[in-house]
Each structure stands twice: as structure tokens, then as C-alpha cells.
PDB file of C-alpha atoms in Angstrom:
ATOM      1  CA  UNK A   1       0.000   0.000   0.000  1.00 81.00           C
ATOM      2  CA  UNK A   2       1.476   3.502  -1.120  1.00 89.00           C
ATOM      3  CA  UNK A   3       1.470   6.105   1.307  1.00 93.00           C
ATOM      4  CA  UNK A   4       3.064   9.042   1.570  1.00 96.00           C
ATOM      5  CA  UNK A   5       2.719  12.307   4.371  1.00 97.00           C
ATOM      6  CA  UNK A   6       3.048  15.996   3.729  1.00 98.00           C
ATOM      7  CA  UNK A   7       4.683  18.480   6.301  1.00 98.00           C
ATOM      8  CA  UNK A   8       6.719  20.921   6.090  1.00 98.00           C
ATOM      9  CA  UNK A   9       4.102  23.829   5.383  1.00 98.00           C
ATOM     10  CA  UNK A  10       3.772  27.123   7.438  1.00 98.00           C
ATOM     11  CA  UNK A  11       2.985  30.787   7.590  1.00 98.00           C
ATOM     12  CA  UNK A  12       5.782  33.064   5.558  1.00 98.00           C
ATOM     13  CA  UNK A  13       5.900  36.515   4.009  1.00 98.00           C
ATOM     14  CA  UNK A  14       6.057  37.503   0.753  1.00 98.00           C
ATOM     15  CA  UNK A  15       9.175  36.866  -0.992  1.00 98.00           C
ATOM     16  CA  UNK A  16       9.589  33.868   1.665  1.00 98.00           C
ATOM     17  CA  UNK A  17      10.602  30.292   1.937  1.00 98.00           C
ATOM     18  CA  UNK A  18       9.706  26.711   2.991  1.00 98.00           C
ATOM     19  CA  UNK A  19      10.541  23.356   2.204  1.00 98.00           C
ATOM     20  CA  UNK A  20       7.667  21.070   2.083  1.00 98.00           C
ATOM     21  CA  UNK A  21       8.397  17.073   2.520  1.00 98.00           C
ATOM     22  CA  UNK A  22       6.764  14.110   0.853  1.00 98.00           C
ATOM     23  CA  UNK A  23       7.335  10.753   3.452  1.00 98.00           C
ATOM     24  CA  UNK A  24       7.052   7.478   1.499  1.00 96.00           C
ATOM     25  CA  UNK A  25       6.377   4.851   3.520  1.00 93.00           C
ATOM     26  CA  UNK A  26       9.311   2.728   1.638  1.00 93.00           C
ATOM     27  CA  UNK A  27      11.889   3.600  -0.227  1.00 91.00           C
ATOM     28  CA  UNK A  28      11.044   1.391  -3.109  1.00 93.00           C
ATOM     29  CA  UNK A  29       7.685   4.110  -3.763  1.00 94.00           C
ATOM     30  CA  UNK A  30      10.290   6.432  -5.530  1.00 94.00           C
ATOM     31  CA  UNK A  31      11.454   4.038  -7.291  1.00 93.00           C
ATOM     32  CA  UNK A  32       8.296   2.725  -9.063  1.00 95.00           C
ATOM     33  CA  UNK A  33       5.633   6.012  -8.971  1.00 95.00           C
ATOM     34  CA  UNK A  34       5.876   9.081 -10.362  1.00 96.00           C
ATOM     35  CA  UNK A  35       5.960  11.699  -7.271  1.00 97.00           C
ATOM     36  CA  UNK A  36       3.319  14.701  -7.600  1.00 97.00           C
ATOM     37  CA  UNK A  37       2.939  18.090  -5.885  1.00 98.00           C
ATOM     38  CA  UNK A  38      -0.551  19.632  -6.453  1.00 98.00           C
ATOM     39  CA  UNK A  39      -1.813  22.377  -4.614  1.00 98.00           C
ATOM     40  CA  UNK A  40      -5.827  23.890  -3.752  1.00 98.00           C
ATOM     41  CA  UNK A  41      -6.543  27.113  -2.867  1.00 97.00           C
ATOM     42  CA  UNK A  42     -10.068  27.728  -1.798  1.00 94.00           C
ATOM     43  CA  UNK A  43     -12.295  27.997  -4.463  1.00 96.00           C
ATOM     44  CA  UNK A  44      -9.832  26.894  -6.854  1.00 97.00           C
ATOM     45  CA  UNK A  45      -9.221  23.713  -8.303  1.00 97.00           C
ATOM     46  CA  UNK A  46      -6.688  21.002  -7.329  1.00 97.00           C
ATOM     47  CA  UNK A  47      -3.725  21.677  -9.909  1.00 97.00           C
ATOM     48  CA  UNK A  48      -0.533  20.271 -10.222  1.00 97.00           C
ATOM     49  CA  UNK A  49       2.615  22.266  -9.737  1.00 98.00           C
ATOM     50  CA  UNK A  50       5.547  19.834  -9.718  1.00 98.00           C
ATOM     51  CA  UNK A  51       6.619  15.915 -10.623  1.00 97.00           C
ATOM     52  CA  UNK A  52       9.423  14.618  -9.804  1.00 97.00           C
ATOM     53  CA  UNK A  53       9.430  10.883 -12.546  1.00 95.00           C
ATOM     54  CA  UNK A  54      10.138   7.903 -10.822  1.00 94.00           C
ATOM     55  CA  UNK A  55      13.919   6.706  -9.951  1.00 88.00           C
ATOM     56  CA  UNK A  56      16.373   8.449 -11.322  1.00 87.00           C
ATOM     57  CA  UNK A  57      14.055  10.294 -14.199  1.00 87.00           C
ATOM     58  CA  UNK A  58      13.421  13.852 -14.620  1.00 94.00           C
ATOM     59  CA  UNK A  59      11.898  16.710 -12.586  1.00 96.00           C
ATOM     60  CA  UNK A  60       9.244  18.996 -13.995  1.00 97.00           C
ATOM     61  CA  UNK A  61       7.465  22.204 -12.583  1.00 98.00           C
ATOM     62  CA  UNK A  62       4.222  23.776 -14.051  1.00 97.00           C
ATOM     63  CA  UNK A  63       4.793  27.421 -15.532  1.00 97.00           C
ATOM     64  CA  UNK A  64       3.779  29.318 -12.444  1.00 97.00           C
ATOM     65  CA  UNK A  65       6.488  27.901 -10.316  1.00 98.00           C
ATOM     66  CA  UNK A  66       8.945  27.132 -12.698  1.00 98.00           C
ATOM     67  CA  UNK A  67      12.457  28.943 -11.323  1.00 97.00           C
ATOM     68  CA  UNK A  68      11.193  29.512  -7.700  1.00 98.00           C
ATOM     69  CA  UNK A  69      10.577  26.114  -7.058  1.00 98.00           C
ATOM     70  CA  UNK A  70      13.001  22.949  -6.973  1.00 98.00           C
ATOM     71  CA  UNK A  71      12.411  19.510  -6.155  1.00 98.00           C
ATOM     72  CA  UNK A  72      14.393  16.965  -4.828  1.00 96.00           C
ATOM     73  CA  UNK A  73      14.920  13.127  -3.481  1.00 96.00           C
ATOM     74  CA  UNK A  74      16.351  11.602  -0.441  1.00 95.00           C
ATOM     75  CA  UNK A  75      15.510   7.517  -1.432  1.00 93.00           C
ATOM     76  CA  UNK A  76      17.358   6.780   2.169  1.00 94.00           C
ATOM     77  CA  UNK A  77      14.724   9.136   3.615  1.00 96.00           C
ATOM     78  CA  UNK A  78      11.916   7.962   1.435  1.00 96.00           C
ATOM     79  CA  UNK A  79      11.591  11.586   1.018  1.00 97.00           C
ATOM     80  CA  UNK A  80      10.828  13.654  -2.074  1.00 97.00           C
ATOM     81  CA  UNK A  81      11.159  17.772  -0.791  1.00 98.00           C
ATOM     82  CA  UNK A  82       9.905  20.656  -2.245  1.00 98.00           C
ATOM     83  CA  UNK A  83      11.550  23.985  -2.030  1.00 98.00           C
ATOM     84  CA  UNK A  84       9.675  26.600  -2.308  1.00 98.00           C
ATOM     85  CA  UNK A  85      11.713  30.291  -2.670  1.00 98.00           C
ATOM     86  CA  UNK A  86      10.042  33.409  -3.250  1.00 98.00           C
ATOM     87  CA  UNK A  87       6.684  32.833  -2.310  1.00 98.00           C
ATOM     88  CA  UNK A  88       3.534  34.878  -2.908  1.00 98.00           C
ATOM     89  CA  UNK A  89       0.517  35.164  -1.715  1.00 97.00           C
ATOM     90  CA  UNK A  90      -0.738  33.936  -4.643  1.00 96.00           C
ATOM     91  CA  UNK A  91       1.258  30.592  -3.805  1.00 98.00           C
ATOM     92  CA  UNK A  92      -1.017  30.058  -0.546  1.00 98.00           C
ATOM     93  CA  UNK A  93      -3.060  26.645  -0.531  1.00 98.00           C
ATOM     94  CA  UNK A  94      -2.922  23.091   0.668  1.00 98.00           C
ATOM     95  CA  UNK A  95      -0.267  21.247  -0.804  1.00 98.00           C
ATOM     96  CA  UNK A  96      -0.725  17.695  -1.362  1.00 98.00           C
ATOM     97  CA  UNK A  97       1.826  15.006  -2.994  1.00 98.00           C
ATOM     98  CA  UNK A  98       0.646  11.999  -4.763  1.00 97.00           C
ATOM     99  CA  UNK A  99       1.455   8.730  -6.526  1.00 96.00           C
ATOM    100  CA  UNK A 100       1.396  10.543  -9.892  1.00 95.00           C
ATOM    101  CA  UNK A 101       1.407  13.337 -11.669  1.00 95.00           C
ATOM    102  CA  UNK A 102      -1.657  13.469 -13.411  1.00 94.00           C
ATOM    103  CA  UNK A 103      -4.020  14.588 -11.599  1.00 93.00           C
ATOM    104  CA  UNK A 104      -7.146  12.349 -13.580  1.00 92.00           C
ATOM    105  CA  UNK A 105      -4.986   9.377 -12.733  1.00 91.00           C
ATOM    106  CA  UNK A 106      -4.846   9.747  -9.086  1.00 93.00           C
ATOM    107  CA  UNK A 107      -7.206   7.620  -6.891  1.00 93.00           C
ATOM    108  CA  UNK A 108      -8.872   9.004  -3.967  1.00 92.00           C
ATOM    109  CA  UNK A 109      -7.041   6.993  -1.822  1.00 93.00           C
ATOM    110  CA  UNK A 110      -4.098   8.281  -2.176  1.00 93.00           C
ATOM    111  CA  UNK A 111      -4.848  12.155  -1.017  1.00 94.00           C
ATOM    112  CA  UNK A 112      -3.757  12.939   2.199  1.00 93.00           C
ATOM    113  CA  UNK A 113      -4.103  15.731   4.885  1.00 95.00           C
ATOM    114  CA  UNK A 114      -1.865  18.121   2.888  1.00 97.00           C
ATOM    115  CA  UNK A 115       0.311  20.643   4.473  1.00 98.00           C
ATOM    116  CA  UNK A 116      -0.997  24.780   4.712  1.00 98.00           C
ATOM    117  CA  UNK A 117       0.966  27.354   3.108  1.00 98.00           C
ATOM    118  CA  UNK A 118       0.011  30.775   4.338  1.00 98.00           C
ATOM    119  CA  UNK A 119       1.250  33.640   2.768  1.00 98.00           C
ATOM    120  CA  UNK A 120       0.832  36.974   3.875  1.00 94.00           C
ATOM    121  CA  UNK A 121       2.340  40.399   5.426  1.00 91.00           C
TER     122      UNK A 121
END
């Protein structure tokens, strides 16, 4: 059973940083799923913002965070990070990662709790 665990989120200013986490519950996830970041502000839509491809493939950010955002893997952690520079409040939702990085292929089950990012002055 996949499962992975956000944290990392937080309240920061404008112009701000976090790093938000992605917890696999075995090492061996990375290796075999695609790892997604998707975010949901209220009243928005669920859209993705990041994938990192499974093992040792590529990393890929959608157009509104490409350059301020970078991902990266720790396979002894089971971890898969995001780094979020420069934020904005228009960068405040819930952040979710998922097996996958489309969001139409992504079952229920797999959405977690999601971490808050706050942004504001």
C-alpha cells in the first residue's frame, strides 16, 4: 500500500521560503511512482505544480512555479522535498503530494491531509 505524508508547510511573508516534505512509507515508492505536488486554494481547483518521474528520471514544474521552485529526493529518507523560494501570496493553498502526476490518474485513496501554506504580510 502507497502512502506518503506531507509536512513541512507554514505561515511566511512575501518573498519567503519553505521546504515542504513528501514521506514514502518505503523507499522502493520512488522508485516505481511518479511523485506529484498539487496544490488547492479555496475555491480553486486542485492543480498540479511539480513531478518529480520515478527513480532516477526527470523533474518537472508547471509554468507558475517554474524557477522559484526545486524539487528533490532523499531515497534513504523515502523523502521527495519541495523547495519553495520566493513565495507569494498567490502561492497560498494546501499542498498535497501523490502517486502521480496526473491529476485524472490519481485515486482518492491516495490524497492525504496536505500541508498549509500561508502567505501573507
Amino acid at each position: 500500500q502507497v502512502q506518503l505524508v506531507e509536512s513541512g508547510g507554514g505561515l511566511v511573508h512575501p518573498g519567503g521560503s519553505l521546504r515542504l516534505s513528501c514521506a514514502a512509507s518505503s523507499a522502493s515508492t520512488l522508485d516505481y511512482y511518479n511523485i506529484g505536488w498539487f496544490r488547492q486554494a479555496p475555491g480553486k481547483e486542485r492543480e498540479g505544480i511539480a513531478c518529480a518521474d520515478r527513480g532516477h528520471g526527470g523533474l518537472h514544474y508547471a509554468e507558475s512555479v517554474e524557477g522559484r521552485f526545486s524539487l528533490s529526493k532523499d531515497r534513504g529518507k523515502a523523502t521527495v522535498y519541495l523547495q519553495m523560494n520566493n513565495l507569494q501570496p498567490d502561492d497560498a493553498a494546501i499542498y498535497y503530494c501523490a502517486p502521480g502526476c496526473q491529476l485524472t490518474t490519481i485515486d482518492d485513496k491516495f490524497w492525504g491531509q496536505g500541508t498549509q501554506v500561508t502567505v501573507s504580510s
